[in-house]
XYZ file of C-alpha atoms in Angstrom:
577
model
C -41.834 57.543 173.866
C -37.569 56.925 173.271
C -35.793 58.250 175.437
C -32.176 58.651 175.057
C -31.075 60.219 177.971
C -27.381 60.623 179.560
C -26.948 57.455 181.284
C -28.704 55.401 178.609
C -26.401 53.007 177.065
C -26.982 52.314 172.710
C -28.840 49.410 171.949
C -26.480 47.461 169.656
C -27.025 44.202 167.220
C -26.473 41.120 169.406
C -23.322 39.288 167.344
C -24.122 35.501 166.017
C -22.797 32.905 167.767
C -20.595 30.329 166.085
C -17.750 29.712 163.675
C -19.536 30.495 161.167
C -20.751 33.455 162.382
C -17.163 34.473 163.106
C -16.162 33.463 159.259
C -14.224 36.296 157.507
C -16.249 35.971 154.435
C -19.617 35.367 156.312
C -22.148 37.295 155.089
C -23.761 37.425 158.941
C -20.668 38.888 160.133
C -20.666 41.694 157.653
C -24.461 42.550 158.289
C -23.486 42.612 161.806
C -21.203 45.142 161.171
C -22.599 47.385 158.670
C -25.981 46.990 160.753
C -24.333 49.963 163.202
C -23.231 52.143 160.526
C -27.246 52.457 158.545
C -28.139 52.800 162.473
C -26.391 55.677 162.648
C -26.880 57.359 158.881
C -30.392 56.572 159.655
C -30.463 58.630 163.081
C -28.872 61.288 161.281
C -30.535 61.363 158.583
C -33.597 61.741 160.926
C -32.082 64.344 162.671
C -31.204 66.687 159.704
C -34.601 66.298 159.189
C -35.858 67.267 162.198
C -33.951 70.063 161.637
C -35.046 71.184 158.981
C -38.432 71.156 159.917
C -37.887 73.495 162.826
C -36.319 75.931 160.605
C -38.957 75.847 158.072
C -41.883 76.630 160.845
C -39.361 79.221 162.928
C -39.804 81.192 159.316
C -43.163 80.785 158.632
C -44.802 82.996 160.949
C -42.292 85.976 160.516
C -43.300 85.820 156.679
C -46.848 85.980 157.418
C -46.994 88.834 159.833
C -44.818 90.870 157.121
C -48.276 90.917 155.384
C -50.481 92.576 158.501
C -51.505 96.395 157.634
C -51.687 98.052 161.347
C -49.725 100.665 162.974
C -47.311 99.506 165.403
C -47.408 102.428 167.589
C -51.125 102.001 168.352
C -51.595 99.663 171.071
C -54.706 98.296 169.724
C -53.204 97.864 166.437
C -50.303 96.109 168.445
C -52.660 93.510 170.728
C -54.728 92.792 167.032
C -51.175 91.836 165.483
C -50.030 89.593 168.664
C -53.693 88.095 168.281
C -52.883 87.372 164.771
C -49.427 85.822 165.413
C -51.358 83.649 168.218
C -54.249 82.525 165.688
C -51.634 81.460 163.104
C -49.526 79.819 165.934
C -52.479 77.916 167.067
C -53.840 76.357 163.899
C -50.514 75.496 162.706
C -50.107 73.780 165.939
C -53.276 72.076 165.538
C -52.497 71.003 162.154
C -49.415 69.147 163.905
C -50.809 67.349 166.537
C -53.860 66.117 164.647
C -51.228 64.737 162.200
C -49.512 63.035 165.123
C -53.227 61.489 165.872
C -53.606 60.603 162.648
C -50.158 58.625 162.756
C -51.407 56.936 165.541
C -54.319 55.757 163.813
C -53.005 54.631 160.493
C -51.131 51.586 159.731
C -50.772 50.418 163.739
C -49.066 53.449 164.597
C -45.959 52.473 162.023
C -45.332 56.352 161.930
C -46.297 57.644 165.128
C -42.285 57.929 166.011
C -41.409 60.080 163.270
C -44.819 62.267 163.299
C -44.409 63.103 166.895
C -40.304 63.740 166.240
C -41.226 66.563 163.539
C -44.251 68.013 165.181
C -41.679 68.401 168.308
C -39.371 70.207 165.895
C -41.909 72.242 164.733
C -42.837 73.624 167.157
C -39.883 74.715 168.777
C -39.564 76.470 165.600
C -42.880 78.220 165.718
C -42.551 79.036 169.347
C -39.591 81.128 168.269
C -40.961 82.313 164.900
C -43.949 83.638 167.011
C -41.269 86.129 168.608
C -39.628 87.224 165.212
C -43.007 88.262 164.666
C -43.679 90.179 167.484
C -40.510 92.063 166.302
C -41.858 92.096 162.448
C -44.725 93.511 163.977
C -42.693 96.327 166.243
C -40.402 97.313 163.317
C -43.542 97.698 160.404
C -42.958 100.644 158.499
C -39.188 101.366 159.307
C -35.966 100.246 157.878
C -33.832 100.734 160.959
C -32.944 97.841 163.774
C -34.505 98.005 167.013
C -32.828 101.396 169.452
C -31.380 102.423 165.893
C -28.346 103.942 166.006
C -28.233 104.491 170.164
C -26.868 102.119 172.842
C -25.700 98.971 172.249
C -27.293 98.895 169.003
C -25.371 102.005 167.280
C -21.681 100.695 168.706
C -22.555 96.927 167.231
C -23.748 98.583 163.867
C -20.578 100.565 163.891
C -17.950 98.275 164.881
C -19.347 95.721 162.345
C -19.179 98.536 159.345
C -14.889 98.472 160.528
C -14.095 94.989 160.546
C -16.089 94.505 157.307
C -14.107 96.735 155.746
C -10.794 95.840 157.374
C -10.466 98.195 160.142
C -10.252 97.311 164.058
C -13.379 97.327 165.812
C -14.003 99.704 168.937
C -13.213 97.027 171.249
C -10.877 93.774 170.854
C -12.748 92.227 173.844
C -16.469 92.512 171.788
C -16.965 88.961 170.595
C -16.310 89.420 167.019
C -18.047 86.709 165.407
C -21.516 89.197 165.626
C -19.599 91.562 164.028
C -17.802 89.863 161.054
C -21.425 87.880 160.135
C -23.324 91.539 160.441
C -20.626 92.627 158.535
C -20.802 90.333 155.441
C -24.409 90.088 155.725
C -24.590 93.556 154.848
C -22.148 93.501 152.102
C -24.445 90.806 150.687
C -27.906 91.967 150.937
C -27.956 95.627 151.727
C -25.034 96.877 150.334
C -22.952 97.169 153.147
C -25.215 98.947 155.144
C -24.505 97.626 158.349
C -27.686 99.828 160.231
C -30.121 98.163 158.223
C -29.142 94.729 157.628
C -28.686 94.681 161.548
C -32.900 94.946 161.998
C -32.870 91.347 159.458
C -30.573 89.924 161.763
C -32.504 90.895 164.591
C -35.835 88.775 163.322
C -33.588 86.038 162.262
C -31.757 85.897 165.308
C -34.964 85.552 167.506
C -36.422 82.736 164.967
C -33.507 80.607 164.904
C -33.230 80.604 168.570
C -35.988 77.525 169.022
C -34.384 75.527 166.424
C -30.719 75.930 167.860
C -31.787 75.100 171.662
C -34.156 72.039 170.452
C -31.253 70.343 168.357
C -28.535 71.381 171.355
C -31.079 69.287 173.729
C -31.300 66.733 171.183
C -28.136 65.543 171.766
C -29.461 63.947 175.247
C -33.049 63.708 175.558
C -35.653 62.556 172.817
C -37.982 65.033 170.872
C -40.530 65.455 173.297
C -38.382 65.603 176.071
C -36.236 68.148 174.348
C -39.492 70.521 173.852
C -40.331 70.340 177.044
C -37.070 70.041 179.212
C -35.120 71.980 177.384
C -37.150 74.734 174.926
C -39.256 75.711 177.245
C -37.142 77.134 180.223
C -34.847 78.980 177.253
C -37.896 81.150 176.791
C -37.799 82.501 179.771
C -34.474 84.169 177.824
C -35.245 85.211 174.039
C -34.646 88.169 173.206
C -34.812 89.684 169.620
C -32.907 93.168 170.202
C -29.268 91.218 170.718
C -30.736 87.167 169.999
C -26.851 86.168 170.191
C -25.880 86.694 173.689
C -28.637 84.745 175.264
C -28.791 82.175 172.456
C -25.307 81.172 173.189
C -26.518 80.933 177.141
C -29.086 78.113 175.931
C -26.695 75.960 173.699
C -23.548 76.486 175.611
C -25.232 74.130 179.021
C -26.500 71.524 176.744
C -23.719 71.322 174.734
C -21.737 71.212 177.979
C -23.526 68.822 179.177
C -23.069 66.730 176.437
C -19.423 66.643 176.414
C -19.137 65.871 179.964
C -21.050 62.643 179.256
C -18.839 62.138 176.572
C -15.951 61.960 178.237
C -17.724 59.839 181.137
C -18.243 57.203 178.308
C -14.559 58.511 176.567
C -12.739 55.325 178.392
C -14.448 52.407 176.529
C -14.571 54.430 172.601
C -12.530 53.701 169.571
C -9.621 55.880 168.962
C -11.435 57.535 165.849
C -14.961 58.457 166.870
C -13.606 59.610 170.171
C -10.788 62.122 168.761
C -14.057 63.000 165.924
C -16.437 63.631 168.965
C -13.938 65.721 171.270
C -12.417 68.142 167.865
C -16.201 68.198 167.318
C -17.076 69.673 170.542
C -14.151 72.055 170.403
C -15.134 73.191 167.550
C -18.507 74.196 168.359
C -17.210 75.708 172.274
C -14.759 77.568 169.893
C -18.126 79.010 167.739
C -20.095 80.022 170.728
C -17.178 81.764 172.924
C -16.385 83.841 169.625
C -20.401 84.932 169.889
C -20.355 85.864 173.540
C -17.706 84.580 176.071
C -19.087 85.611 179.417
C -21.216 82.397 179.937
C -17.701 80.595 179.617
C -16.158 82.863 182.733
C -19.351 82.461 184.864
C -19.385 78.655 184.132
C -15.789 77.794 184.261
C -15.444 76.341 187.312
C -18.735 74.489 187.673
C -17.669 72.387 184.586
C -14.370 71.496 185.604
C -15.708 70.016 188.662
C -17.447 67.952 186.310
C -15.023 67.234 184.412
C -12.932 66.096 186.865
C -15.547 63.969 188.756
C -16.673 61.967 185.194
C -13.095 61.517 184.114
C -12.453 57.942 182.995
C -10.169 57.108 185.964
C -10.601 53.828 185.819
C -11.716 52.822 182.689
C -9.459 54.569 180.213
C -7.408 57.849 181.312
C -5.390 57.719 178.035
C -8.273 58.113 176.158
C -10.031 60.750 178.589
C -7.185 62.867 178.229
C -6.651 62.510 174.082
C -11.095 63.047 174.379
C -9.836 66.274 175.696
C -6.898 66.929 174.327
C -8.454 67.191 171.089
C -11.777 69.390 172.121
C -9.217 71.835 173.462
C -7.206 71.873 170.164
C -9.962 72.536 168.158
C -11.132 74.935 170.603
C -7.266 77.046 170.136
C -7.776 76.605 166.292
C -11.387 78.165 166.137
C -10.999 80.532 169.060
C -7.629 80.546 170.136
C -6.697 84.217 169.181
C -9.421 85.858 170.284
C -8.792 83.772 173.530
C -5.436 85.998 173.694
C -6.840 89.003 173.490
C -9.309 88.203 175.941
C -6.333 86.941 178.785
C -4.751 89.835 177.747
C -7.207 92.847 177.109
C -9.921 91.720 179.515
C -7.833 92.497 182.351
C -7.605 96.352 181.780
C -10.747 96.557 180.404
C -13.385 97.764 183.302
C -16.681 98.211 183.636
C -17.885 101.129 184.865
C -21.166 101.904 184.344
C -23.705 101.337 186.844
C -27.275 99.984 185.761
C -30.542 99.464 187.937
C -30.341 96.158 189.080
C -27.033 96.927 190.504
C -28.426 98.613 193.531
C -30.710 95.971 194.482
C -30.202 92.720 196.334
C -27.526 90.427 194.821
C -29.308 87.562 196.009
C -32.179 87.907 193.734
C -32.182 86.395 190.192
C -35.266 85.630 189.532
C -36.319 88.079 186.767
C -34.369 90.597 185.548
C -35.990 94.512 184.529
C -32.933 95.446 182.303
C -30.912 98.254 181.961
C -34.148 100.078 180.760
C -36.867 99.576 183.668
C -39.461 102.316 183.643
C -41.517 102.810 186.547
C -40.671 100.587 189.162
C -42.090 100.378 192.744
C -40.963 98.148 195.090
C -38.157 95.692 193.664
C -37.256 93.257 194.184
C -41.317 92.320 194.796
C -41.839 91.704 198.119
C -42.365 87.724 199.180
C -44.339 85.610 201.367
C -41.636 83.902 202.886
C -38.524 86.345 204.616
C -39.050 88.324 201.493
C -38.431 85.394 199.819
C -41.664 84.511 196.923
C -43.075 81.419 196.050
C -41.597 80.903 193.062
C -38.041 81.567 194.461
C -38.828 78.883 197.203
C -40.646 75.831 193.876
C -37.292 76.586 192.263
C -34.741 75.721 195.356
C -37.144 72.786 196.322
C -36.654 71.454 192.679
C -32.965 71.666 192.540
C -32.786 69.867 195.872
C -35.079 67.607 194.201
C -33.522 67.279 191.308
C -30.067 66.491 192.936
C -31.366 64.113 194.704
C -32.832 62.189 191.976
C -30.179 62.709 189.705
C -27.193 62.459 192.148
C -25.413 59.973 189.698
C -26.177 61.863 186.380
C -24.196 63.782 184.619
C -26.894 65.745 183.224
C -27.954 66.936 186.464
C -24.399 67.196 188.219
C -23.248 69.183 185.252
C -26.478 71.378 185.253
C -26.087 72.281 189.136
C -22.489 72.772 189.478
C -22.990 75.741 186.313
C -25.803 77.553 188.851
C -23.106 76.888 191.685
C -20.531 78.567 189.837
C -22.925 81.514 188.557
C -23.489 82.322 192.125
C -20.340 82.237 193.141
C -19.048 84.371 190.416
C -21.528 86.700 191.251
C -21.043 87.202 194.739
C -17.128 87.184 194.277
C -17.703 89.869 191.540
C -20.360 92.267 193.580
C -18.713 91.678 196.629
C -15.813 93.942 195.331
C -17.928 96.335 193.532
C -17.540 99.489 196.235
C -13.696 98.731 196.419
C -13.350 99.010 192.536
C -16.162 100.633 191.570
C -16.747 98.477 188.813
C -19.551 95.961 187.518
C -18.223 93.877 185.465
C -21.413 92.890 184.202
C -22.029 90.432 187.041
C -25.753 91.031 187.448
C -25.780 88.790 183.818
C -25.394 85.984 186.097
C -29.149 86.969 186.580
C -29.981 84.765 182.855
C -28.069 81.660 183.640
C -29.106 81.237 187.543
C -32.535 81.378 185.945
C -31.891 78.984 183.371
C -30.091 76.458 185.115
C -32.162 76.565 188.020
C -35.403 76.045 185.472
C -33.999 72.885 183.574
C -33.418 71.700 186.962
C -36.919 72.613 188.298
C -38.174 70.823 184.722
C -35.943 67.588 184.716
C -37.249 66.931 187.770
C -40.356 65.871 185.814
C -37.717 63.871 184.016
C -36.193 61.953 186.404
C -39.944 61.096 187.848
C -41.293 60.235 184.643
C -37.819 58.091 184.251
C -38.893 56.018 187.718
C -42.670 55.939 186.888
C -41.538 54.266 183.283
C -39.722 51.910 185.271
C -42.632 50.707 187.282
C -44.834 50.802 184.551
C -42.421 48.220 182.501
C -42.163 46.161 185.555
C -45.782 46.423 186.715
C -46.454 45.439 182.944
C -44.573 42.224 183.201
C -45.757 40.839 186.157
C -48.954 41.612 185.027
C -48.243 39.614 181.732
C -46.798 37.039 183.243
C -49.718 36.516 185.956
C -52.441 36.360 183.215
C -50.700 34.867 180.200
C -53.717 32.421 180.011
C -56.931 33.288 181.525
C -58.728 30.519 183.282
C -61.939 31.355 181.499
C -60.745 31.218 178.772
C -61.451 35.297 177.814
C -59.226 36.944 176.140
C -56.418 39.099 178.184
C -56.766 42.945 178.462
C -53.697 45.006 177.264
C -51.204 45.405 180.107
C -51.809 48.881 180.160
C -55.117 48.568 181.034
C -54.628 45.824 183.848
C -51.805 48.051 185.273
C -53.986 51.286 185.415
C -51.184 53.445 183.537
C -52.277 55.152 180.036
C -50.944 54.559 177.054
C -47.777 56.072 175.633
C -49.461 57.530 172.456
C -52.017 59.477 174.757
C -49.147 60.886 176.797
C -47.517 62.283 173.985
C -50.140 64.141 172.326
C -51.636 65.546 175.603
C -48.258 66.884 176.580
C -48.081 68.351 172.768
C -51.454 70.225 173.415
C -49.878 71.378 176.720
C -46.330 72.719 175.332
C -48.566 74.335 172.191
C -50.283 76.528 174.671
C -47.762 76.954 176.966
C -45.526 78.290 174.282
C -47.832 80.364 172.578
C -48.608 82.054 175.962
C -44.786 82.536 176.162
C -43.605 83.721 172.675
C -46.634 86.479 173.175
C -45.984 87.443 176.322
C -42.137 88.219 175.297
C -43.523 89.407 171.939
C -44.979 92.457 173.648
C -41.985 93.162 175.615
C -40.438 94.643 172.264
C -43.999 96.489 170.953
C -43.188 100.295 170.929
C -44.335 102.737 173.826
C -42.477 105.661 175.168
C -42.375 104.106 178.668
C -38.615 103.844 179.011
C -38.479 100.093 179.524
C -37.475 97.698 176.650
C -40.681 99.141 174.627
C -38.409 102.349 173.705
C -35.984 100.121 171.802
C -38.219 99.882 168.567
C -40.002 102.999 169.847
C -37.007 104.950 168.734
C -36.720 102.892 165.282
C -39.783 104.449 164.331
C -38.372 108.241 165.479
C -34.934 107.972 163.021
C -34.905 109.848 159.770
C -34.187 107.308 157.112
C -31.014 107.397 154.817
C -33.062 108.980 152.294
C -34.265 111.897 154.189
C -37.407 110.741 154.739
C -39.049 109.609 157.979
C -40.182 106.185 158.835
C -44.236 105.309 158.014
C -45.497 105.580 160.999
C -43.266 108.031 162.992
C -45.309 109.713 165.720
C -46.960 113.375 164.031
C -44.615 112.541 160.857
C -41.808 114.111 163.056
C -38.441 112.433 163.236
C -34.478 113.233 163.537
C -31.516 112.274 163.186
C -30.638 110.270 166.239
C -34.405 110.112 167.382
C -36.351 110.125 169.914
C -33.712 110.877 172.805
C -36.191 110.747 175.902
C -34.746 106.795 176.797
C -31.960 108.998 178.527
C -34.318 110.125 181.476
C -35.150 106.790 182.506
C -31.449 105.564 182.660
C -30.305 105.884 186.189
């Protein structure tokens, strides 16, 4: 498998040697230096590709399950439609890996690479298509967006109507790139009805998320890797009733990540990529704080250790600081107003309203009930160790783990000072919650302690796999070198097999079979999180979709008795604390 991690340096053409090599009109030298430049079209040709391909499969499944005839409110009609995602899920899956078998068959494995790069991008796209599903599923037979007009959902759907038609929205502070794309979408397709366009961009939002997070992890670890270092843990986080806030969670550490490494590498660049690379990465900051900013507050300080400890120093502090420089300018162009209001509004602006996990212990992360939870006994669930569980005591032994592996990588470093300053953010925060008797949303700290703290739990399986590599190539050449001619006379066994290590092909495809299932476990699993029930936990969100008289003055299909109002069903209110 390639790997192209953080602290791998690009394999470049070795120059020829001689005068003539050094020529102005020698043909070597200008293959020498054009040979960089189809490198790099061809890796991104590759990667639009791969692209692509994720895309394609994150829509596939959605499409399909628009065809199922159940009822969504029946739960049997709802476990028949998850099975039926899950089927579909599987043999497409199939399909991909044997494909990647085949390539390893056919023509001496010439397109075993590329197979296993697409199949990787495929299904990180499926993975997340399985959950736009699940909410196809939950929404069948009703026009409106999940919660319909209540909550969250009814203020979005509203303020997005305003600034599509020129007006201020409710709040400056409300990241307004949701708003403005809601907006025109539903100028475009539904005729500016903001209400139902919103449920589209619901679906959507959940099956773009796999693509997004795969290519964000793309830009430091290699397919495989990606899928499994990086895709994975973000499931832990999808979420198809506001896919926007915790989609920007996944891509903003990557993306982080990358830059730091960047500018760790920013001394020994040309002038021209390096400004291209830092207005790039401002750019894209500038994109993501304008879809939800409060992963940039909870991060800030975690990044700039970073920042400051991979600094080019030595090697080239004029160019660190133009690398910079120019990310931040493009940052101010993209986001820079909206960065105003924030310095400016977000002080006054409070947060008042007190949800469920904010009376329960600050120290605990782990998972996360929402504002909605239903029934709840004991929380958080009593543990084996001080109160502590086991999978709270796996995850701190990994990030120990992991920093100690990783001590000198910026991947890691950058990773683990983001969950340092989550938690600090979030104790600052709670700790004056009884003085001002606000929240300030700090128990959202909840998704990226989780997140961090699982890449770090996962790229410890990284880092090992790294050292193990590293043995194997060494154990390889001794071995080569030590049998190079039998005294028998026999031919040699493949290093592989004289080492005791499997081959490379085997490892790929066993850890696709693993990722398939462990996905399509996942994507169900937060599938039926959205299926409707009238338990007051998430469930109610499409629940009351069903419940909301249509525009026409007709119910929905299959509201409960044929019964339905104006604003719903309203009984979500008893279960808020």
């Amino acid at each position: 498998m390639t790997v192209s991690t953080e602290g791998s340096a690009a394999v470049r053409p070795v120059p020829p040697s001689g005068p003539a090599a050094n020529a102005p009109g020698s043909s070597k030298s200008s293959n020498a230096e054009r040979a960089p430049r189809r490198d790099l079209r061809s890796r991104g040709g590759l990667l639009l590709l791969e692209a692509a391909v994720a895309f394609a499969a994150a829509l596939a499944l959605p499409l399909l399950a628009r065809g199922f005839k159940l009822n969504p409110l029946n739960r049997i009609a709802q476990v028949s439609g998850l099975a039926a995602i899950q089927l579909r899920f599987a043999l497409i899956g199939l399909l991909l890996i044997g494909a990647v078998a085949l390539a390893m068959r056919l023509r001496g494995g010439r397109h075993f690479d590329l197979a296993t790069r697409l199949t990787a991008a495929a299904l990180a796209g499926l993975a997340s298509g399985f959950v736009a599903a699940g909410a196809v599923v939950a929404l069948l037979g009703t026009p409106w967006p999940m919660f319909g007009l209540n909550g969250d959902s009814g203020r979005i759907v509203e303020w997005a109507h305003a600034v599509a038609n020129g007006q201020p929205s409710g709040s400056p502070v409300y990241p307004p790139m949701p708003l403005y794309t809601l907006g025109y979408y539903a100028e475009w397709f539904h005729g500016g009805n903001t209400a139902y366009a919103f449920k589209d961009l619901q679906i959507l939002g959940a099956a773009a998320f796999g693509p997004l997070v795969y290519l964000a992890w793309r830009l430091l670890l290699s397919p495989v890797r990606a899928l499994a270092f990086g895709v994975v843990p973000a499931f832990a986080l999808i979420d198809s009733y506001k896919p926007y806030s915790q989609t920007v969670l996944v891509l903003l550490v990557p993306v982080l990540v990358a830059m730091v490494v960047a500018l760790r590498r920013s001394g020994t660049e040309g002038w021209r990529p390096l400004l291209l690379k830092g207005a790039g990465f401002g750019a894209v900051l500038g994109v993501l704080f304008l879809t939800y900013s409060g992963w940039f507050l909870w991060s800030a300080a975690g990044v700039l250790f970073a920042a400051l400890l991979y600094f080019p120093w030595k090697t080239g502090r004029l160019k660190g600081a133009a690398f910079m420089g120019s990310a931040l300018a493009a940052f101010l162009v993209v986001a820079g107003r909206y960065l105003m209001v924030m310095l400016k509004e977000g002080q006054t602006t409070k947060d008042y309203n007190f949800r469920f996990d904010n009376f329960t212990d600050p120290a605990y992360y782990l998972m996360w009930r929402t504002d909605m939870p239903g029934k709840v006994g004991d929380w958080p669930p009593p543990g084996e160790f001080g109160g502590v569980g086991l999978f709270a005591l796996v995850t701190f032994v990994c990030l120990g783990a992991a920093i100690w592996l990783g001590l000198r990588k910026p991947l890691i470093v950058t990773i683990a000072a983001m969950f340092v300053s989550a938690w600090v953010m979030r104790m600052y925060i709670a700790s004056h919650m009884y003085e001002t008797q606000t929240v300030q949303l700090y128990t959202r700290t909840n998704n990226q302690l989780l997140y961090c703290g699982l890449i770090l739990c996962a790229l410890v399986a990284h880092l090992v796999s790294l050292k193990l590599a590293e043995r194997r190539t060494a154990s390889e050449a001794t071995a080569s070198a030590a049998s190079a001619a039998p005294a028998d006379g026999a031919p040699s066994e493949p290093a592989a097999v004289r080492t005791g290590f499997p081959g490379r092909e085997g490892a790929v495809i066993g850890t696709l079979c693993a990722l398939l299932l462990l996905l399509g476990t996942v994507s169900s699993s937060m599938s039926d999180r959205y299926m409707p029930a009238q338990d007051g936990t998430y469930r109610i969100l499409p629940w009351v979709s069903h419940t909301i008289r249509q525009q026409d003055g007709k119910c929905p299909k299959f509201a409960p008795k044929g019964e339905c109002s104006k604003d719903g069903d309203q009984s979500w209110l008893s279960y808020v604390r």
